[in-house]
Coordinates of C-alpha atoms and ligand atoms in Angstrom, one line a residue:
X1 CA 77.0 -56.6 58.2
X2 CA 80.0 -57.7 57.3
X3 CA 83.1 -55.2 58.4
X4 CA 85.0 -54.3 55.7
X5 CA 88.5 -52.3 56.2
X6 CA 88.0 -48.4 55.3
X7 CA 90.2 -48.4 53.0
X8 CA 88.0 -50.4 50.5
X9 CA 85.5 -47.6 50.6
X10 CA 88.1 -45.3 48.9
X11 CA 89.4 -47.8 46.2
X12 CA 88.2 -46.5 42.9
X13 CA 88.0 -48.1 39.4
X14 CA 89.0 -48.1 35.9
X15 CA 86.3 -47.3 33.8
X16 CA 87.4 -48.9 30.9
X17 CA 86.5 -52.2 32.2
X18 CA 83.3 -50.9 32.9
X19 CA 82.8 -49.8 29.5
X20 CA 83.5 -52.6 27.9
X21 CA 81.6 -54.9 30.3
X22 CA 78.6 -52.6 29.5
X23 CA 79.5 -52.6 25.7
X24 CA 79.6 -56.5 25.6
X25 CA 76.1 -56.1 27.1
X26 CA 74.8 -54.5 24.4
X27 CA 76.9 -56.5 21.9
X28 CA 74.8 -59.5 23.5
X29 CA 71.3 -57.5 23.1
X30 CA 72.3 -57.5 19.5
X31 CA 73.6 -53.9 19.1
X32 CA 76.6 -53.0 16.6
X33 CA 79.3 -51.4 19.0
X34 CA 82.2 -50.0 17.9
X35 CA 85.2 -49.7 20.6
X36 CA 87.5 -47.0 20.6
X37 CA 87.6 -47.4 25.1
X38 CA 89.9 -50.0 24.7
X39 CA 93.6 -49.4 26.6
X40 CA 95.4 -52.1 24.7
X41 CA 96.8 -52.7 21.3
X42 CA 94.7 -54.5 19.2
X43 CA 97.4 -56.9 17.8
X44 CA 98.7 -60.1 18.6
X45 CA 102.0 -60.6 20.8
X46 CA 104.5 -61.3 17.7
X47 CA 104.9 -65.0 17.1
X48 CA 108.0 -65.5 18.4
X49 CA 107.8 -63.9 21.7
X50 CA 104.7 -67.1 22.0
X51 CA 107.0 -69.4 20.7
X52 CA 109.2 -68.5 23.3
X53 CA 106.9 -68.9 26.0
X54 CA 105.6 -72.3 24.4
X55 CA 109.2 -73.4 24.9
X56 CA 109.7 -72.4 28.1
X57 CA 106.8 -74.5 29.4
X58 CA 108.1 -77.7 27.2
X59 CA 111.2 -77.4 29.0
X60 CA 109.9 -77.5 32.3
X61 CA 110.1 -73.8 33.4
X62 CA 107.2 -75.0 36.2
X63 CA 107.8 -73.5 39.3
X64 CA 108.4 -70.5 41.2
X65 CA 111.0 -68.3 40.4
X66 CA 113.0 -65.9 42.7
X67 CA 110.9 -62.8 43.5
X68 CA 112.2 -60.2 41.4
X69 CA 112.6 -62.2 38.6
X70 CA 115.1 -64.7 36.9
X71 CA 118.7 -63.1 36.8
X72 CA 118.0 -63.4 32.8
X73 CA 115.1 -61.6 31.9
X74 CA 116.8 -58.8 34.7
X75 CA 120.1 -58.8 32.6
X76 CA 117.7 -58.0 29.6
X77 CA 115.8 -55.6 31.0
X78 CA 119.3 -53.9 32.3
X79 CA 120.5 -53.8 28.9
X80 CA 116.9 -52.9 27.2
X81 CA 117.3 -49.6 29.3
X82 CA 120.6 -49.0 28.3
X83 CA 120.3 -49.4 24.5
X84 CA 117.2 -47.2 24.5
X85 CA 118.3 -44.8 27.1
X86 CA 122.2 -44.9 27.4
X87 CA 121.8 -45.6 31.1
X88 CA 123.6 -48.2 33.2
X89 CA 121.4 -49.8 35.2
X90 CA 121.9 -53.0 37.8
X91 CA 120.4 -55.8 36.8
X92 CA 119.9 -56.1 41.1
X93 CA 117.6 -52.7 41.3
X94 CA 114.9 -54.6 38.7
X95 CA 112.1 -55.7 39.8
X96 CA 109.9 -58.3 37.5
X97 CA 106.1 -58.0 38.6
X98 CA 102.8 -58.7 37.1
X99 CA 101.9 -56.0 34.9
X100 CA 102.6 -52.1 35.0
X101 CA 99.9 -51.8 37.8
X102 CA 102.0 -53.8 40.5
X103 CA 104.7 -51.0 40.3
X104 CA 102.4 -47.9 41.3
X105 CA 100.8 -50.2 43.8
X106 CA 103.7 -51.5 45.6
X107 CA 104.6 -47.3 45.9
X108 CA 101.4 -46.1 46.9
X109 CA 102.0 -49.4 49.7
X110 CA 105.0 -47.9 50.4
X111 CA 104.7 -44.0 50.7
X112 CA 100.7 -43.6 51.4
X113 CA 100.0 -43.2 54.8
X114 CA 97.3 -40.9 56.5
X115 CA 98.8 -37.4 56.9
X116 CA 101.3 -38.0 53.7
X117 CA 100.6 -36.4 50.5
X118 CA 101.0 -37.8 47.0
X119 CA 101.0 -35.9 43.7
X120 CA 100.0 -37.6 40.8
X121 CA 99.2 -36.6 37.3
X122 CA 94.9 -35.6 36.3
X123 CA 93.8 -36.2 34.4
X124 CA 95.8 -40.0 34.7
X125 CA 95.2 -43.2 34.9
X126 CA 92.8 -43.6 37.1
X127 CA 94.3 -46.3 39.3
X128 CA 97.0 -43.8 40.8
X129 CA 94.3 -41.7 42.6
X130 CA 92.3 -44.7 43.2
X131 CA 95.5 -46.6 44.9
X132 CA 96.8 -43.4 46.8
X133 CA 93.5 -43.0 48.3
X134 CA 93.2 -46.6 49.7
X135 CA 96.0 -45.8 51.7
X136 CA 94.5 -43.1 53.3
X137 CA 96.9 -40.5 51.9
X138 CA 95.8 -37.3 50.5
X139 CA 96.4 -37.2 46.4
X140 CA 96.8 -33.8 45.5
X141 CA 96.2 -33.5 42.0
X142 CA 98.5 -32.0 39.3
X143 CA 96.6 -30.7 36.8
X144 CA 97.7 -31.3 33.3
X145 CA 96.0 -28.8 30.8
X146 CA 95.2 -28.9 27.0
X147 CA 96.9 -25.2 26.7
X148 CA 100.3 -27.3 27.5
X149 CA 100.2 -30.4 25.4
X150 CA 98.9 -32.2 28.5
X151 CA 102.2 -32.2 29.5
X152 CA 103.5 -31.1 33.1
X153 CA 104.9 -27.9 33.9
X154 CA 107.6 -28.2 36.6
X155 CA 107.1 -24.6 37.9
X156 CA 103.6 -25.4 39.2
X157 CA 104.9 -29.6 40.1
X158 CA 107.4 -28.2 42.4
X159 CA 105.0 -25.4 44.1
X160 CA 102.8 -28.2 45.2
X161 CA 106.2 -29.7 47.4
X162 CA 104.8 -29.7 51.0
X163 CA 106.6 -31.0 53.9
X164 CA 104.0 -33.8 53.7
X165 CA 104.7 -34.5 50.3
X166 CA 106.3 -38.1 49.8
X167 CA 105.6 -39.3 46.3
X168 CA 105.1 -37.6 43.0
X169 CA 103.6 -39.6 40.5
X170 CA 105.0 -38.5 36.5
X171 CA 103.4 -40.4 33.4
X172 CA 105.1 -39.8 29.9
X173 CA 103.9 -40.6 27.5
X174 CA 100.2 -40.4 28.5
X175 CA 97.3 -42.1 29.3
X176 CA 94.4 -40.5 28.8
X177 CA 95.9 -37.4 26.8
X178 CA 99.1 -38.8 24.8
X179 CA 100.4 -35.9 26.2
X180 CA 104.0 -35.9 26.4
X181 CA 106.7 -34.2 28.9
X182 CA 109.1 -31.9 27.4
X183 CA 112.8 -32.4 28.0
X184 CA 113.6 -28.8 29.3
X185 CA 110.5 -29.2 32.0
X186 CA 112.2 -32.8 33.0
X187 CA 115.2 -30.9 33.4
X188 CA 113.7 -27.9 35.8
X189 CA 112.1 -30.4 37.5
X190 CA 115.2 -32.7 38.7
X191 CA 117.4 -29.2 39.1
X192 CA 114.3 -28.4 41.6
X193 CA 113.9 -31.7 43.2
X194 CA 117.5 -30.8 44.3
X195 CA 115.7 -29.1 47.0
X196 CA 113.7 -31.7 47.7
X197 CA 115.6 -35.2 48.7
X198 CA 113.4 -36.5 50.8
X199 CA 110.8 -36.9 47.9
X200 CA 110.4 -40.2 45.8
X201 CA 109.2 -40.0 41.8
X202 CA 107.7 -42.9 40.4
X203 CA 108.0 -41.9 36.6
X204 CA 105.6 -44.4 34.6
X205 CA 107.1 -44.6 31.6
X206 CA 105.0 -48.1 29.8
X207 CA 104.6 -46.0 26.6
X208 CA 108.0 -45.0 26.3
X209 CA 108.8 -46.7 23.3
X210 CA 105.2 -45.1 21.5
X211 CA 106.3 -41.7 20.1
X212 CA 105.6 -40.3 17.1
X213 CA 106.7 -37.9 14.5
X214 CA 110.5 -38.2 15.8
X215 CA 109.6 -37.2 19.9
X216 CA 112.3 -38.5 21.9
X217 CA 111.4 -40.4 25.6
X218 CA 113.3 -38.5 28.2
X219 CA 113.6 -41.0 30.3
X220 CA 113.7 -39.7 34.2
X221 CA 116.5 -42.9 34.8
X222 CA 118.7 -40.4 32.7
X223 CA 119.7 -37.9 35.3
X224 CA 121.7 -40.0 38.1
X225 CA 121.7 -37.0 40.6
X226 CA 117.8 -38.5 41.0
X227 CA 118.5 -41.8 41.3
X228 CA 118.4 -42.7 44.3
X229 CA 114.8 -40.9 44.5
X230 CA 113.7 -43.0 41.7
X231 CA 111.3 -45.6 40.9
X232 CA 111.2 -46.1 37.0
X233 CA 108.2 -48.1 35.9
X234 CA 107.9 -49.7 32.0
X235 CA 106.5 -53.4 31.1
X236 CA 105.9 -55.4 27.8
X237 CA 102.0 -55.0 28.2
X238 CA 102.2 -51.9 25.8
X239 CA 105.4 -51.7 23.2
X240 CA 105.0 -55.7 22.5
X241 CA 101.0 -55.9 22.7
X242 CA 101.4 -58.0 25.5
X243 CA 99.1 -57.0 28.3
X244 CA 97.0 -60.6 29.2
X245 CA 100.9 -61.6 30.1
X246 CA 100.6 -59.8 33.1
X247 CA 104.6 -58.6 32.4
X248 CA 106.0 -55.6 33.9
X249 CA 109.1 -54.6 35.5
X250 CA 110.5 -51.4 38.0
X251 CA 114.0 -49.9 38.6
X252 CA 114.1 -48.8 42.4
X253 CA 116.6 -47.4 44.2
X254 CA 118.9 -49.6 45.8
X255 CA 117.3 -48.6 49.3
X256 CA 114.2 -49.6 48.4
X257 CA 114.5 -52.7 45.9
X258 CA 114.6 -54.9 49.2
X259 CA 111.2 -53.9 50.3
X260 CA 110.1 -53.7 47.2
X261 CA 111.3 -57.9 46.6
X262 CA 109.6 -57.8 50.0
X263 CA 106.0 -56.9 48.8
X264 CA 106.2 -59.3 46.3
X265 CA 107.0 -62.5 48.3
X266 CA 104.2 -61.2 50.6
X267 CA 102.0 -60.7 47.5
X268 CA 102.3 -62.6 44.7
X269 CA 105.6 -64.7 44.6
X270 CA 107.2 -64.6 41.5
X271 CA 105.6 -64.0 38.1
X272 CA 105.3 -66.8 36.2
X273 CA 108.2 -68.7 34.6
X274 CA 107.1 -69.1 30.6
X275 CA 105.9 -65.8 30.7
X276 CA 109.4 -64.2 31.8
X277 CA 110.9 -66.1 29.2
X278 CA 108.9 -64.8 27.0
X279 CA 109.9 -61.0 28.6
X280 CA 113.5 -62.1 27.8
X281 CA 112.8 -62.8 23.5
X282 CA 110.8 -59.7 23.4
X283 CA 113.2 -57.4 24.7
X284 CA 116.2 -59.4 23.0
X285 CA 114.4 -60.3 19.4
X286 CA 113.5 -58.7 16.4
X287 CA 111.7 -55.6 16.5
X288 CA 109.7 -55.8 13.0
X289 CA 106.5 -56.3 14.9
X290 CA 106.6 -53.7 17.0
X291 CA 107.7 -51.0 13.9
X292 CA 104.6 -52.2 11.8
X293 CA 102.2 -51.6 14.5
X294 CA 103.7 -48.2 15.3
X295 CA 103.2 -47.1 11.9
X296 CA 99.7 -48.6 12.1
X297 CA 98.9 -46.5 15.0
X298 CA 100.4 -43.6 13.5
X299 CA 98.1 -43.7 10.3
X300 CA 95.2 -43.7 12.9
X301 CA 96.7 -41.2 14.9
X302 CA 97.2 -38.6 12.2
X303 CA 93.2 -40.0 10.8
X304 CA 91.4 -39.6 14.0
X305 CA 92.5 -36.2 15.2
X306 CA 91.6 -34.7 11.5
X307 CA 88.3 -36.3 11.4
X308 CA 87.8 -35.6 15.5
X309 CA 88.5 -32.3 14.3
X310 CA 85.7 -31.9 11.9
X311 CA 83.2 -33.2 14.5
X312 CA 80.6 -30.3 15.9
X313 CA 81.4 -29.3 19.4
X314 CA 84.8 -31.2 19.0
X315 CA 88.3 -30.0 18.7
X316 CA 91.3 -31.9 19.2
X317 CA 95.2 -31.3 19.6
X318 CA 97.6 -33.4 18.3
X319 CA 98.7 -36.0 20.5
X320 CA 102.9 -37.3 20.3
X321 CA 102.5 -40.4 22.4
X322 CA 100.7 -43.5 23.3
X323 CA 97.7 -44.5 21.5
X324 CA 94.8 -42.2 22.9
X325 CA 93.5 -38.5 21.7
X326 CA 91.8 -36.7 24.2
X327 CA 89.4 -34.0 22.2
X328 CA 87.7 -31.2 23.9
X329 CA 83.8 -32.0 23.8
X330 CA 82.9 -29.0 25.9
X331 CA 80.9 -27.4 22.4
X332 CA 79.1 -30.1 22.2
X333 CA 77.1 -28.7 25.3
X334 CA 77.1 -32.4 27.1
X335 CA 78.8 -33.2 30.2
X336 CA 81.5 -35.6 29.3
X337 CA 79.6 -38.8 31.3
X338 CA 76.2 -37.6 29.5
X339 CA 78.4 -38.0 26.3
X340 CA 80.0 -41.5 26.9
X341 CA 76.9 -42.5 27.4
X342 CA 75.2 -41.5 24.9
X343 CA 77.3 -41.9 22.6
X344 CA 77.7 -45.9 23.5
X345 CA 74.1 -45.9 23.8
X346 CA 72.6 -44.0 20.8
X347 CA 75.5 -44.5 18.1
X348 CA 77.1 -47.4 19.5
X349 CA 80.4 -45.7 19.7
X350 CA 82.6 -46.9 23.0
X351 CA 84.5 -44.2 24.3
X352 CA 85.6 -43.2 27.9
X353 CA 84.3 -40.0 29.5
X354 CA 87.3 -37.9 30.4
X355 CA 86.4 -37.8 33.8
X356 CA 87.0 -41.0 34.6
X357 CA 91.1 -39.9 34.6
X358 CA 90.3 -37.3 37.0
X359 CA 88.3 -34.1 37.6
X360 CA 90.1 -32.1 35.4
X361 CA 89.2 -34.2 32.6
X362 CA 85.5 -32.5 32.4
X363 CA 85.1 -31.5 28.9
X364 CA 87.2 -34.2 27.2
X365 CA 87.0 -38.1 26.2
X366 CA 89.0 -40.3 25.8
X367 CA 89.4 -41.8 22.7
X368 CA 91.5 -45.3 21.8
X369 CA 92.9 -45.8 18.3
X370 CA 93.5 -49.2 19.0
X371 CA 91.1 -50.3 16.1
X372 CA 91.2 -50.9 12.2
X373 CA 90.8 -47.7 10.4
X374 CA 87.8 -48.9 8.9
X375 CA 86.1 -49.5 12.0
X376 CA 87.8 -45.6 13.5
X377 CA 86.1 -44.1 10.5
X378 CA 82.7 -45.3 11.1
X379 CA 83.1 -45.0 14.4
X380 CA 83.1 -40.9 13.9
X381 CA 80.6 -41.2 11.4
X382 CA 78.2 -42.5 13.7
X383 CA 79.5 -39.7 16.5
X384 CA 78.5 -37.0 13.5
X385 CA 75.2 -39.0 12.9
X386 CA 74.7 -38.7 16.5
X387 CA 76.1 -34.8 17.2
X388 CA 74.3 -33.3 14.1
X389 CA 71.3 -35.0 15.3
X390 CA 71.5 -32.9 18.4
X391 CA 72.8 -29.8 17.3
X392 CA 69.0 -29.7 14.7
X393 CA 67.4 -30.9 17.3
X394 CA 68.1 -27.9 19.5
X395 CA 68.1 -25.5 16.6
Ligands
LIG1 C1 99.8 -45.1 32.3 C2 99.7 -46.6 32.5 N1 100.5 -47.2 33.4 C3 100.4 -48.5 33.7 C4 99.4 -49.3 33.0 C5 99.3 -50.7 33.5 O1 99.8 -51.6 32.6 P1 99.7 -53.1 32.9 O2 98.6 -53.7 32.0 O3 101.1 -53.7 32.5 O4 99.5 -53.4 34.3 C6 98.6 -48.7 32.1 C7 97.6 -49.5 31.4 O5 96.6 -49.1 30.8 C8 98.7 -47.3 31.8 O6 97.9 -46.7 30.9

């Protein structure tokens, strides 16, 4: 037997790969499937964020870069932040990685230990309990219920403080709920963390820039008595459809940046060159792309919680951010797994079980908008098809 290190008998998954490998499966079998599991926007990077990249690689942008990034695409990002959230921030605090992921992981590195504690958001996305757990810290889960928007309440964040705590994990907007924090619970929370200086918040904020209905981002970077507790994460995967770049970048605190840099010369060097210049004309370009597929996602938005609504067994709330709704499927009287499965199964309808975000996702799915309309709308009609079927069939 080959001897593996514990820690890889903790790691967990994302589901939605799973899904969609298992969906692809079927496709192959010859099955109609339609997705709504997928975490990613289904349009194209916009045309001249490629042509960027294109040009990049004609000029011989080759080889390695410095670890955190070129000073350009940092200076962007710098002044990104500060045109969207009216902070200052130092272009030397940045970190460029590949992809949103490498943020949270290069924490959980950093903080999880046996014997630490780690709050992080459940349901979440699923990698933040998976990645606190390799490191053989404990994840104590903050429960983020339907009654409150999915959003956190800071009263019950800060009660779950221990001496052991050393790394809270906030993520607004939301994935799986769309939930979004409020800016008077951000606001109790840092007046609490005052208490609290020896604890470090890594606020994931990669939908930050997909809100809807006029919801402001209250970005945590904006309160500087927390800054130097701070890891901010965003990328381009997200708000620039851009997640096969493998672009993402981190503001740390300026006692940490070094050992963050660090982590990335140990792990994967630099991200690559064309793709950074391509970070730099996203963030520095025109933003038509990004408007028109916020209003698409809108239209869906507003269209899949009605018609999720009308669904036996289903009800749904509204959700303000990102693109995923997270209806309550308890009244359907299936497990949430038993339902996924089904539902992928018998109506060829991909969707992702709420509990893969977490135990307290039990009685929910998760369901992506990022598809046509068209294909959302028969996508619920097979999900009635399927639902009505049941609810005669136990009648
Ligand atoms: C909340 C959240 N954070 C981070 C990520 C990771 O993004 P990336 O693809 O840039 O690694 C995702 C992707 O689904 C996400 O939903």
């Amino acid at each position: 037997m080959l001897q593996l290190a514990s820690g890889m008998s903790r790691l967990g998954t994302e589901s939605a790969f799973e899904v969609l490998a298992r969906a692809k499966a079927l496709e192959a079998q010859g099955k109609s499937i339609i997705s709504l599991s997928i975490g990613q926007p289904d349009f194209q990077t916009p045309g001249h964020i490629v042509e960027a990249a294109i040009k990049a690689l004609k000029d011989g942008h080759h080889g390695y870069t410095p670890a955190n990034g070129i000073p350009q695409v940092r200076e962007a990002v710098a002044a990104d932040l500060n045109r969207r959230h009216g902070v200052e921030v130092d272009p030397g605090n940045v970190l460029v990685v590949p992809g949103g992921k490498v943020t949270m992981f290069f924490a959980m590195l950093m903080f999880g230990e046996p014997g630490a504690e780690i709050i992080y958001p459940n349901p979440g996305f699923p990698i933040y309990e998976s990645a606190i757990k390799f490191t053989g810290a404990t994840a104590v889960p903050l429960p983020l219920l339907e009654e409150n928007g999915f959003a956190f309440k800071a009263e019950q964040l800060l009660g779950l403080i221990t001496p052991r705590t050393r790394l809270i994990i906030l993520n607004s907007p939301a994935n799986p709920t769309g939930g979004t924090a409020s800016k008077e619970e951000v606001q109790k929370l840092v007046a609490g963390l005052a208490k609290h200086p020896n604890v470090t918040l890594m606020s994931d904020e990669i939908y930050s820039e997909m809100l809807y209905e006029g919801r402001q981002h209250e970005s945590l970077l904006r309160y500087p008595e927390i800054r130097d507790q701070l890891i901010m994460l965003d990328g381009w995967s997200k708000t620039y459809a851009m997640t096969g770049w493998r672009m993402g970048y981190s503001v740390w605190p300026k006692s940490l940046i070094e050992h963050a840099t660090r982590l990335a010369i140990n792990c994967h060097s630099c991200v690559n060159a064309a793709a950074q210049w391509a970070g730099i004309a996203a963030l520095t370009g025109p933003k038509d792309d990004v408007a028109k597929m916020m209003k698409a996602f809108d239209e869906r938005r507003r269209f899949v919680v009605a018609e999720l609504n009308k669904l036996p067994g289903v009800s749904c709330i509204t959700p303000y951010g990102a693109f995923y709704a997270f209806p309550n499927v308890s009244g359907t009287g299936l497990k949430s797994k038993q339902l996924e499965v089904s539902l992928l199964d018998e109506a060829g309808v991909a969707s992702i079980a709420g509990t893969s975000f977490g135990s307290y996702g039990e009685g929910y799915l998760r369901i992506s908008y990022a598809n046509s309309l068209e294909n959302i709308g028969a996508a619920i009609h097979r999900m009635r098809g399927f639902l009505e079927a049941r609810r005669k069939a136990a009648e």
